[in-house]
Amino acid sequence: MTSHTAAIVCIACALLATSAASSQDEDIIEEGKELIYRFYGRYNTTKQVDVVFVLDRSGSVTQKGWISMLNFVRDLLEHFTVDKDNTRVAIVTFSTTTSIDVNDLQPGFYSDRENKCTLNRRINNYIERKKPYGYTATYSALGRAHEVLLNSRPNAKKAVFVLTDGHSNIGPPPVKAAFDILSLKWNETWDEARLGPQV
């Protein structure tokens, strides 16, 4: 992969158990923590980071699983300064349909005023209230993430986290949409030697 490749999709498949905590649940939690530490280590070399979370809210996701996904988002963002000059966030949720619930990657009313507290309020008051239902349209969700990334900052590092409990079961295979994200280019002059990979 060259420095001209502008995006890597970091897929974190969250296996969301429906029962009480088991050793498998604990393993998943530990893997999630390790992912957060690796992400932080890779992305703390620059203050500008654009992060897109793509969250599965299909019918196979339990309410407990849905809350676990949102807690992952909150936990990861604890390590970053969320505001217009540092880390900007977008959240795409999907089931049979897809919606962009938060998009602070492009300039505008929310992105210019967003911080961690206001973002958490938006998650708590709007996104957390959504109920899981329907099919798993991962291709469509990645297409919306692609849309969001097109308007993100050219000099920011990028990351896309896809959290799902299973396979896509409606629409085309998501591989093409993931490749489309990988082929995006924001900054042809990114200094990988000095700043590390953009994504």
mmCIF file with all atom_site columns, C-alpha atoms in Angstrom, residues 44-49 85-87:
data_model
loop_
_atom_site.group_PDB
_atom_site.id
_atom_site.type_symbol
_atom_site.label_atom_id
_atom_site.label_alt_id
_atom_site.label_comp_id
_atom_site.label_asym_id
_atom_site.label_entity_id
_atom_site.label_seq_id
_atom_site.pdbx_PDB_ins_code
_atom_site.Cartn_x
_atom_site.Cartn_y
_atom_site.Cartn_z
_atom_site.occupancy
_atom_site.B_iso_or_equiv
_atom_site.pdbx_formal_charge
_atom_site.auth_seq_id
_atom_site.auth_comp_id
_atom_site.auth_asym_id
_atom_site.auth_atom_id
_atom_site.pdbx_PDB_model_num
ATOM 1 C CA . ASN A 1 44 ? -2.063  10.042 18.277 1.00 0.00 ? 44 ASN A CA 1
ATOM 2 C CA . THR A 1 45 ? 0.806   11.320 16.091 1.00 0.00 ? 45 THR A CA 1
ATOM 3 C CA . THR A 1 46 ? -1.417  14.066 14.681 1.00 0.00 ? 46 THR A CA 1
ATOM 4 C CA . LYS A 1 47 ? -4.198  16.054 16.247 1.00 0.00 ? 47 LYS A CA 1
ATOM 5 C CA . GLN A 1 48 ? -6.500  15.845 13.221 1.00 0.00 ? 48 GLN A CA 1
ATOM 6 C CA . VAL A 1 49 ? -8.321  12.508 13.027 1.00 0.00 ? 49 VAL A CA 1
ATOM 7 C CA . ASP A 1 85 ? -9.615  21.283 15.258 1.00 0.00 ? 85 ASP A CA 1
ATOM 8 C CA . ASN A 1 86 ? -8.816  17.767 16.449 1.00 0.00 ? 86 ASN A CA 1
ATOM 9 C CA . THR A 1 87 ? -10.938 14.611 16.211 1.00 0.00 ? 87 THR A CA 1
#
